[in-house]
Amino acid sequence: MSRVPARITGFNTTKRVVALLNPTLAQQKNMCANLIAKMLEYLLVSALMVGVSAPVAYKVRFLDGLGTLTACILGLAVGFTMGPVFLGVLIIFLTVNSLFTKMGYVKKALLGAAEPKGGARTWRSVVANGLSATIFAVLSILFYREILVVGFMSAIAAASADTASTEVGLLSGSKPRLITNLSSVEPGVSGGVTAIGLVGGAIGAISIGIIG
């Protein structure tokens, strides 16, 4: 069996590396075409998902009018840049936490700590819970994707934990305690925590973690 000279093998390897690092004009055009096709696919699928879920969210009063519009904008931005799978994570987050918000709504209303409009989230709430995740999604076009996926999922998990712990904690039979000095406070006071609220927050975060 004849041996291939090492210098020839090395030369061929070098050529392949150079070809990968310096694609031809035809290869560049092909990569651009594939990227455009993929982003158009993301946009069309995301638009369909938003078109179906947004009217439902408004009808069941998960969101008010401006909240629905804001959620559509953020959802399309996430779906277009990261893909429909991550838009699906947002939709699940909205659904689960809206159910937490409506759970025991009458009792929360009597405490004066319920979300107004029957629990329908406003545009401010949508921005507060979804903007940071959307920023991670948009940045994924320009920078290292894996790190930004972690940032996206972490932002959603944190928002989910915060919402779930608040909404579930308001149903606690015991008074909340300040996290700083453990003194008793009235329900709804910022910084007050309950055991059941902590459990709810853990469930909210873990549910997003499982999806991720």
Coordinates of C-alpha atoms in Angstrom, one line a residue:
M1 CA 0.0 0.0 0.0
S2 CA 1.5 3.3 -1.0
R3 CA 1.7 6.1 1.5
V4 CA 0.4 9.6 0.7
P5 CA 3.1 12.1 1.3
A6 CA 2.5 14.1 4.5
R7 CA 3.0 17.4 2.7
I8 CA 0.2 16.6 0.2
T9 CA -2.2 15.6 3.0
G10 CA -1.3 18.7 4.9
F11 CA -1.8 20.8 1.8
N12 CA -5.3 19.4 1.1
T13 CA -6.3 20.0 4.7
T14 CA -5.1 23.6 4.5
K15 CA -7.1 24.1 1.3
R16 CA -10.3 22.8 3.0
V17 CA -9.7 25.2 6.0
V18 CA -9.1 28.1 3.7
A19 CA -12.2 27.3 1.8
L20 CA -14.3 27.3 5.0
L21 CA -12.8 30.5 6.2
N22 CA -13.0 32.2 2.8
P23 CA -16.1 31.0 1.0
T24 CA -16.5 31.8 -2.7
L25 CA -19.1 34.3 -3.9
A26 CA -21.4 31.5 -4.9
Q27 CA -21.1 30.0 -1.4
Q28 CA -21.8 33.4 0.2
K29 CA -24.9 33.8 -1.9
N30 CA -26.1 30.3 -1.0
M31 CA -25.6 31.0 2.7
C32 CA -27.5 34.3 2.4
A33 CA -30.3 32.7 0.6
N34 CA -30.6 29.9 3.2
L35 CA -30.6 32.5 6.0
I36 CA -33.3 34.6 4.3
A37 CA -35.4 31.5 3.7
K38 CA -35.1 30.5 7.3
M39 CA -36.0 33.9 8.7
L40 CA -39.0 34.1 6.4
E41 CA -40.1 30.7 7.6
Y42 CA -39.7 31.9 11.2
L43 CA -41.7 35.0 10.4
L44 CA -44.6 33.2 8.8
V45 CA -44.9 30.5 11.5
S46 CA -44.6 33.1 14.2
A47 CA -47.2 35.3 12.6
L48 CA -49.5 32.3 12.5
M49 CA -48.9 31.5 16.2
V50 CA -49.4 35.1 17.2
G51 CA -52.5 35.3 15.1
V52 CA -54.1 32.4 16.8
S53 CA -52.9 33.0 20.4
A54 CA -53.4 36.7 20.7
P55 CA -57.2 36.8 20.1
V56 CA -57.6 34.0 22.6
A57 CA -55.5 35.7 25.2
Y58 CA -57.6 38.9 24.8
K59 CA -60.9 37.0 24.8
V60 CA -60.2 35.2 28.0
R61 CA -58.8 38.4 29.5
F62 CA -55.2 37.3 30.0
L63 CA -54.3 40.6 28.4
D64 CA -56.1 43.9 27.8
G65 CA -56.1 45.7 24.4
L66 CA -52.7 47.4 24.6
G67 CA -51.3 44.4 26.4
T68 CA -52.3 42.2 23.5
L69 CA -50.8 44.5 21.0
T70 CA -47.5 44.8 22.9
A71 CA -47.4 41.0 23.4
C72 CA -47.8 40.6 19.6
I73 CA -44.9 42.9 18.9
L74 CA -42.6 41.2 21.4
G75 CA -43.7 37.7 20.3
L76 CA -43.0 38.4 16.7
A77 CA -39.6 39.8 17.5
V78 CA -38.7 36.7 19.5
G79 CA -40.2 34.3 16.8
F80 CA -38.5 36.1 13.9
T81 CA -35.0 36.2 15.6
M82 CA -34.9 33.0 17.7
G83 CA -37.5 30.9 16.1
P84 CA -41.1 29.7 16.8
V85 CA -39.9 27.3 19.6
F86 CA -38.9 30.3 21.7
L87 CA -42.1 32.1 20.9
G88 CA -43.9 29.0 22.2
V89 CA -42.0 29.4 25.5
L90 CA -43.4 32.9 25.7
I91 CA -46.9 31.7 25.0
I92 CA -46.7 29.0 27.7
F93 CA -45.2 31.6 30.1
L94 CA -48.2 33.9 29.5
T95 CA -50.7 31.1 29.9
V96 CA -49.4 29.6 33.1
N97 CA -48.8 32.9 34.8
S98 CA -52.2 34.3 33.7
L99 CA -53.8 31.2 35.3
F100 CA -51.9 32.0 38.5
T101 CA -53.1 35.6 38.3
K102 CA -56.8 34.5 38.0
M103 CA -56.5 31.8 40.7
G104 CA -58.4 33.0 43.8
Y105 CA -59.1 36.3 42.2
V106 CA -62.0 37.2 44.4
K107 CA -59.9 36.8 47.6
K108 CA -57.1 38.8 46.1
A109 CA -59.6 41.6 45.2
L110 CA -60.9 41.6 48.8
L111 CA -57.3 42.1 50.0
G112 CA -56.9 45.0 47.5
A113 CA -54.0 43.2 45.9
A114 CA -55.5 41.8 42.7
E115 CA -54.5 42.8 39.2
P116 CA -57.1 45.3 37.8
K117 CA -59.4 44.6 34.9
G118 CA -60.2 41.1 36.1
G119 CA -56.5 40.0 35.9
A120 CA -55.9 41.2 32.4
R121 CA -52.3 42.3 32.1
T122 CA -51.5 45.7 30.7
W123 CA -48.8 46.7 28.2
R124 CA -46.6 47.8 31.2
S125 CA -46.8 44.3 32.7
V126 CA -46.0 42.8 29.3
V127 CA -43.0 45.0 28.9
A128 CA -41.8 44.4 32.5
N129 CA -42.0 40.6 32.0
G130 CA -41.0 40.2 28.4
L131 CA -38.7 43.0 27.3
S132 CA -35.5 41.6 28.7
A133 CA -36.1 38.2 27.1
T134 CA -36.9 39.9 23.8
I135 CA -33.6 41.8 23.9
F136 CA -31.7 38.6 24.3
A137 CA -33.6 37.2 21.3
V138 CA -32.8 40.2 19.1
L139 CA -29.1 40.1 20.1
S140 CA -28.9 36.5 19.0
I141 CA -28.8 37.7 15.4
L142 CA -25.5 39.4 16.0
F143 CA -23.7 37.5 18.8
Y144 CA -23.0 34.0 20.1
R145 CA -26.4 32.3 20.1
E146 CA -26.0 29.7 22.9
I147 CA -25.1 32.3 25.6
L148 CA -28.1 34.4 24.6
V149 CA -30.4 31.4 24.6
V150 CA -29.4 30.9 28.3
G151 CA -30.1 34.6 28.9
F152 CA -33.5 34.4 27.2
M153 CA -34.6 31.3 29.3
S154 CA -33.2 32.8 32.5
A155 CA -35.1 36.0 32.0
I156 CA -38.4 34.1 31.4
A157 CA -37.7 31.8 34.4
A158 CA -37.1 34.8 36.6
A159 CA -40.3 36.6 35.5
S160 CA -42.3 33.4 35.9
A161 CA -40.9 32.8 39.4
D162 CA -41.7 36.4 40.4
T163 CA -45.3 36.3 39.1
A164 CA -46.1 32.9 40.4
S165 CA -44.7 33.6 43.9
T166 CA -46.7 36.9 44.1
E167 CA -50.0 35.5 42.9
V168 CA -49.8 32.2 44.9
G169 CA -48.5 34.0 48.0
L170 CA -51.5 36.3 48.1
L171 CA -53.7 33.2 48.8
S172 CA -51.7 32.2 51.8
G173 CA -53.5 31.8 55.1
S174 CA -50.6 33.3 57.0
K175 CA -49.3 36.9 56.8
P176 CA -46.2 37.5 54.7
R177 CA -42.9 38.2 56.3
L178 CA -40.3 40.7 55.0
I179 CA -37.4 38.9 53.5
T180 CA -35.0 41.4 55.1
N181 CA -35.9 41.0 58.8
L182 CA -38.8 38.5 58.8
S183 CA -41.3 40.9 60.4
S184 CA -45.0 40.4 59.5
V185 CA -46.5 42.7 56.8
E186 CA -49.8 43.0 55.0
P187 CA -50.4 40.9 51.8
G188 CA -49.2 42.7 48.7
V189 CA -46.4 44.6 50.5
S190 CA -43.2 44.6 48.4
G191 CA -40.6 42.2 49.9
G192 CA -43.1 40.1 51.8
V193 CA -42.8 36.4 51.3
T194 CA -44.8 33.3 52.3
A195 CA -44.0 29.6 52.3
I196 CA -46.7 28.9 49.7
G197 CA -45.5 31.8 47.6
L198 CA -42.0 30.5 47.6
V199 CA -43.3 27.1 46.4
G200 CA -45.3 28.8 43.7
G201 CA -42.2 30.7 42.6
A202 CA -40.2 27.5 42.4
I203 CA -42.9 25.9 40.3
G204 CA -42.9 28.8 38.0
A205 CA -39.2 28.8 37.5
I206 CA -38.9 25.0 37.2
S207 CA -41.7 24.8 34.7
I208 CA -39.7 27.1 32.4
G209 CA -36.6 25.2 33.1
I210 CA -38.2 21.9 32.1
I211 CA -39.4 23.4 28.8
G212 CA -35.9 24.8 28.1

